[in-house]
Tab-separated table of C-alpha atoms in Angstrom:
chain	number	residue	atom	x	y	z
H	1	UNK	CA	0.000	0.000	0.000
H	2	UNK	CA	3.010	1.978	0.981
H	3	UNK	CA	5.204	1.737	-2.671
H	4	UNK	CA	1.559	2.225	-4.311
H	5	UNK	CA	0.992	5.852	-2.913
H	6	UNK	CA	4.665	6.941	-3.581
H	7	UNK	CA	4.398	5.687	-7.037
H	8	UNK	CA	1.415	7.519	-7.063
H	9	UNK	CA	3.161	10.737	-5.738
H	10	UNK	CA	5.978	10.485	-7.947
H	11	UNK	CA	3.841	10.259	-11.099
H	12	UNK	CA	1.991	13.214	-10.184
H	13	UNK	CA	5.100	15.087	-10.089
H	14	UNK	CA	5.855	15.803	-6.337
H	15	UNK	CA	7.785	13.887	-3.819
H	16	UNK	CA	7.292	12.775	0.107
H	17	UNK	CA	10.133	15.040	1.195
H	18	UNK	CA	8.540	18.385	-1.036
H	19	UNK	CA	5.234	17.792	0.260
H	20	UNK	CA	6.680	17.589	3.819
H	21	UNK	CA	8.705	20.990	3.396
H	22	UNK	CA	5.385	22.669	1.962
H	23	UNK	CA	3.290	21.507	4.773
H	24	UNK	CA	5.995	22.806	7.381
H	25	UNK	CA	6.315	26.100	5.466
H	26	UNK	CA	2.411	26.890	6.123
H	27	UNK	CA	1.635	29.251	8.893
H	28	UNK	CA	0.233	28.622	12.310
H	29	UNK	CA	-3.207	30.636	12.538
H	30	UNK	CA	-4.156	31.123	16.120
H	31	UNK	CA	-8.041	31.964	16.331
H	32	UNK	CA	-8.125	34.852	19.650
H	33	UNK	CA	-11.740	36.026	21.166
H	34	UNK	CA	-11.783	39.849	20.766
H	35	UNK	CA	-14.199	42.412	22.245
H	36	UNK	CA	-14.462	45.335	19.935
H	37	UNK	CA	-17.024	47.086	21.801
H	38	UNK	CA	-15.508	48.856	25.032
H	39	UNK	CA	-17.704	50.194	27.942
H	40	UNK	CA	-16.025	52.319	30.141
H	41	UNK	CA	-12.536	52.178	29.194
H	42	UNK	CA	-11.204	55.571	27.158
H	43	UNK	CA	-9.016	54.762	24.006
H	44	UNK	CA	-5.821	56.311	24.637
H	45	UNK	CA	-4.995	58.889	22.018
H	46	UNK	CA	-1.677	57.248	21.283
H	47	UNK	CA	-3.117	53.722	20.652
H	48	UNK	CA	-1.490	52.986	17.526
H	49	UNK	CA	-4.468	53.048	14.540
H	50	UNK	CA	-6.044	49.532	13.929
H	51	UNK	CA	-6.557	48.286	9.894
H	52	UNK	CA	-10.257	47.680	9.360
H	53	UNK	CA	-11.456	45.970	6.287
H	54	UNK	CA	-15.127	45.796	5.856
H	55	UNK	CA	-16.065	42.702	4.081
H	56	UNK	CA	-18.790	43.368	1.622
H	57	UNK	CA	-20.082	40.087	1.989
H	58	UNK	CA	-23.662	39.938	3.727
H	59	UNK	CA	-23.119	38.155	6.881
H	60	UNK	CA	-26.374	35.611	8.317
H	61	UNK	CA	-27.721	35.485	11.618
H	62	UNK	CA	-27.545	31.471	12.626
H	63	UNK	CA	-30.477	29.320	11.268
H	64	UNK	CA	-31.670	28.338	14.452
H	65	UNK	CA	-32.589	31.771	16.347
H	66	UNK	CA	-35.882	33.221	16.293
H	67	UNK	CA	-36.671	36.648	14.635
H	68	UNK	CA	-36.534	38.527	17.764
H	69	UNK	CA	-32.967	37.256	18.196
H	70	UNK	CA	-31.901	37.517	14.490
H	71	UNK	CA	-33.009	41.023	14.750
H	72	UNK	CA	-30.692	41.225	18.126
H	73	UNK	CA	-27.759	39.479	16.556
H	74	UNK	CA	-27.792	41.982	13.024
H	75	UNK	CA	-27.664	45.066	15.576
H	76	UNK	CA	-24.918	43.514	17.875
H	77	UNK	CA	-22.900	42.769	14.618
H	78	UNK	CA	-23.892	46.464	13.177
H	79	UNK	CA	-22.462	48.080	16.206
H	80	UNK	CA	-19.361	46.169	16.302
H	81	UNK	CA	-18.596	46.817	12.786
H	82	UNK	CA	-19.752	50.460	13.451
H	83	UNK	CA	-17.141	50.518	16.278
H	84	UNK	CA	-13.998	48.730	14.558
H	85	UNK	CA	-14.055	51.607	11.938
H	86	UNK	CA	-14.560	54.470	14.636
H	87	UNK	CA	-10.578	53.129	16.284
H	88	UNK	CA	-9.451	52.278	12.710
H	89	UNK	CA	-9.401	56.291	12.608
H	90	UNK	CA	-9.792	55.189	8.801
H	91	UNK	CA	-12.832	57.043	7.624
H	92	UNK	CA	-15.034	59.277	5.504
H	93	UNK	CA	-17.735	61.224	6.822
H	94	UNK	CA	-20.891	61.783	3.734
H	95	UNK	CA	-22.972	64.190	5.162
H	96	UNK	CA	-26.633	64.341	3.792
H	97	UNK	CA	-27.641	67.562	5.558
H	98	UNK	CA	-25.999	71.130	6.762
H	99	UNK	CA	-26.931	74.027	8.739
H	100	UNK	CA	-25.038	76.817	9.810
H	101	UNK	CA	-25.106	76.321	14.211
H	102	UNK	CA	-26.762	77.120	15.611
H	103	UNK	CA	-29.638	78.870	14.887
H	104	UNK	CA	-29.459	78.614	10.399
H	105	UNK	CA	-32.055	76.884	8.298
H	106	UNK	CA	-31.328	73.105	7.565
H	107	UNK	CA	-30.498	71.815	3.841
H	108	UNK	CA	-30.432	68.946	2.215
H	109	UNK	CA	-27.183	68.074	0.408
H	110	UNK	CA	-27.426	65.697	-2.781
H	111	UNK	CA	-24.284	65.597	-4.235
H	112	UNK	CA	-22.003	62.864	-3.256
H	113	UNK	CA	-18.849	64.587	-3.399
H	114	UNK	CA	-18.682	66.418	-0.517
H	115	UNK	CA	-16.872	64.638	2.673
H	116	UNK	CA	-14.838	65.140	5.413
H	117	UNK	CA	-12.102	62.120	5.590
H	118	UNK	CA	-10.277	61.376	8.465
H	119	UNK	CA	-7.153	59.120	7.551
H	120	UNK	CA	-3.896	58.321	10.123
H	121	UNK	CA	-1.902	60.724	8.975
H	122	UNK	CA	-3.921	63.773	6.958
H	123	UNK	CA	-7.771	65.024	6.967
H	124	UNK	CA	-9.048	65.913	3.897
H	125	UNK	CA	-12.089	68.365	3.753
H	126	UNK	CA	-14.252	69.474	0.974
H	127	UNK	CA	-17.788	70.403	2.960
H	128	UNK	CA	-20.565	73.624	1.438
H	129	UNK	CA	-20.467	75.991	4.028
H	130	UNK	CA	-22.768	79.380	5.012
H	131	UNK	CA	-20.989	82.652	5.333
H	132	UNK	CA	-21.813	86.461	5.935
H	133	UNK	CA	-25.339	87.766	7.256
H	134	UNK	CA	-27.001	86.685	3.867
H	135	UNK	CA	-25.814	82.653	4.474
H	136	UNK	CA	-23.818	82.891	1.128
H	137	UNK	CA	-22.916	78.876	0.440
H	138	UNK	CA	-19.262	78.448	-0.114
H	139	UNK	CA	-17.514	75.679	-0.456
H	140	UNK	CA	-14.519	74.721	2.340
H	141	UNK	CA	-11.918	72.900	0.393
H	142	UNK	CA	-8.431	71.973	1.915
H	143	UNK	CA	-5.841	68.884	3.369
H	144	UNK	CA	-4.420	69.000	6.531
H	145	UNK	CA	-0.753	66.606	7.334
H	146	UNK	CA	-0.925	67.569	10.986
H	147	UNK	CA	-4.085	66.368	13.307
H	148	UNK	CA	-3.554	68.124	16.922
H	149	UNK	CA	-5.222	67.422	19.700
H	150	UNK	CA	-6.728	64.019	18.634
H	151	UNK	CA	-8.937	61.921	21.218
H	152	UNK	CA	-11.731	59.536	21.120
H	153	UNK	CA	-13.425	58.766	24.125
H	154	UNK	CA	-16.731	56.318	23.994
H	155	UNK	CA	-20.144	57.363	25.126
H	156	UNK	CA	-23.225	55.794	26.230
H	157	UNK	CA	-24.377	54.839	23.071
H	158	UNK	CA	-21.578	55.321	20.617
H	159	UNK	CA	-18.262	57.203	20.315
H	160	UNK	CA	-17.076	60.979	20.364
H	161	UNK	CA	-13.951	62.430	18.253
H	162	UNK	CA	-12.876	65.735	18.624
H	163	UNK	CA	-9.551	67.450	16.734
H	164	UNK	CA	-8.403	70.523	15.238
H	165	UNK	CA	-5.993	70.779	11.999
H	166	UNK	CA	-4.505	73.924	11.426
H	167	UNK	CA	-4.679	75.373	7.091
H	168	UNK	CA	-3.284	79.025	6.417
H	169	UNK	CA	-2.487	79.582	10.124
H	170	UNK	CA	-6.329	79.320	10.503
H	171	UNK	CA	-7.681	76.875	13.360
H	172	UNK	CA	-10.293	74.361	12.559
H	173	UNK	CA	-12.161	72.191	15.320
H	174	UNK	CA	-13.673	69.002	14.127
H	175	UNK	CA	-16.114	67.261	16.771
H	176	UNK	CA	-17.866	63.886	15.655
H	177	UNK	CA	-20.579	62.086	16.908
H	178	UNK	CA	-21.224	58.650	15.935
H	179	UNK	CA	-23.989	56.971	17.173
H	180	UNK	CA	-23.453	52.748	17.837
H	181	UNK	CA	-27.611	51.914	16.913
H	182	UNK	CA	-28.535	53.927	14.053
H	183	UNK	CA	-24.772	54.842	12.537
H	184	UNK	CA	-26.244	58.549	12.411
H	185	UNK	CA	-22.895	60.708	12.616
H	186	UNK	CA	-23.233	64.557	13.564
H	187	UNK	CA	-20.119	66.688	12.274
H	188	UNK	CA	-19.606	69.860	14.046
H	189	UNK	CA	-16.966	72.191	11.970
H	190	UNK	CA	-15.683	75.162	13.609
H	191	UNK	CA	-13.675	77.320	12.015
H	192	UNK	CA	-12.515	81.336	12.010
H	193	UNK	CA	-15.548	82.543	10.411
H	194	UNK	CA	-18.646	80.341	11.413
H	195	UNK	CA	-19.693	77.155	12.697
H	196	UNK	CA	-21.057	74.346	10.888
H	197	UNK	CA	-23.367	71.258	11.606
H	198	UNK	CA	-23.915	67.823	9.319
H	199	UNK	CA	-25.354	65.022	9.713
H	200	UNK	CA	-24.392	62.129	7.628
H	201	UNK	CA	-22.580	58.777	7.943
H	202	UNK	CA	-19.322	57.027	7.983
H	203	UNK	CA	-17.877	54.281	5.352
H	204	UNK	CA	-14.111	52.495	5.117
H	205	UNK	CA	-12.524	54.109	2.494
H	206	UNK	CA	-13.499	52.674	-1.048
H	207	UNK	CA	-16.660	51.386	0.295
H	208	UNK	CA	-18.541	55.048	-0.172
């Protein structure tokens, strides 16, 4: 039985002591639990950023739970994906409405190409804004290398992240709130001539 599988190894064009070197060149996966959702505990600002890839593929709740707990499970999963992408401090920001803060009238923005994107080492912002007495729209268009200030602290039902970049010797604050449930982020811009709020959501890069 022996001399039968070797022969049958040789005429297939491999031999025992290949296969054995390709089978001790594979690598050891080790399979950790991980809790991506934290409670209480603050993310330090100097954690180093983490790499999130968001699959595209639709993930399914086990056959055997009920709707109730399907419905459960599809949130949990929601928020832990939601929460992965907050720390990956890998992100763009599509806002769907403005208003100047805090007292302007609300619009609705349709065009796609207006973000704020957060990225390790830059932000890159290219938001309508409202300036003067008369709420003239202008357009806020400008990259940032250096993020000061940086922190993300979580809250009772989602996350907070507040920064300021500095364009022109101008300041700009940037305050984000994400929520965990509903993935509604609010985007308050501050900057030397008025204040600005959106609401919108966050998507991985390339996933827009």
């Amino acid at each position: 039985m022996r001399g039968w599988l070797l022969g049958l190894l040789l005429l297939l064009g491999g031999s025992p002591s290949l296969l054995a070197q390709q089978s001790d060149s594979l690598p050891e996966l080790t399979i950790t639990a991980d809790n991506p959702v934290p409670v209480t505990t603050v993310v330090p600002v100097l954690k180093p950023p983490q790499v999130v890839e968001m699959s595209t593929t639709v993930e399914e709740p086990p056959a055997h739970l009920s709707r109730k707990e399907r419905r459960a499970w599809r949130q949990e999963r929601f928020a832990q994906r939601l929460d992965s992408l907050v720390q990956s401090r890998n992100f763009i920001f599509w806002p769907n409405s403005m208003q100047r803060y805090p007292e302007g009238d609300m619009h609705l923005i349709y065009h796609d190409y207006y973000l704020l994107a957060l990225y390790v080492d830059r932000v890159e912002v290219h938001l309508p804004v409202e300036w003067g007495i008369t709420a003239y729209v202008g357009v806020l268009n400008f990259d940032a290398a250096e993020i000061e200030e940086f922190a993300i602290s979580p809250m009772q039902q989602g996350w907070n992240i507040r920064f300021r970049v500095e364009k022109r010797e101008e300041l700009y604050w940037v305050d984000l709130l994400v929520s965990s449930h509903t993935g509604e982020t609010i985007l308050t811009l501050q900057t030397p001539r008025t204040t600005m709020r959106y609401v919108g959501v966050i998507y991985p890069p390339g996933q827009e």
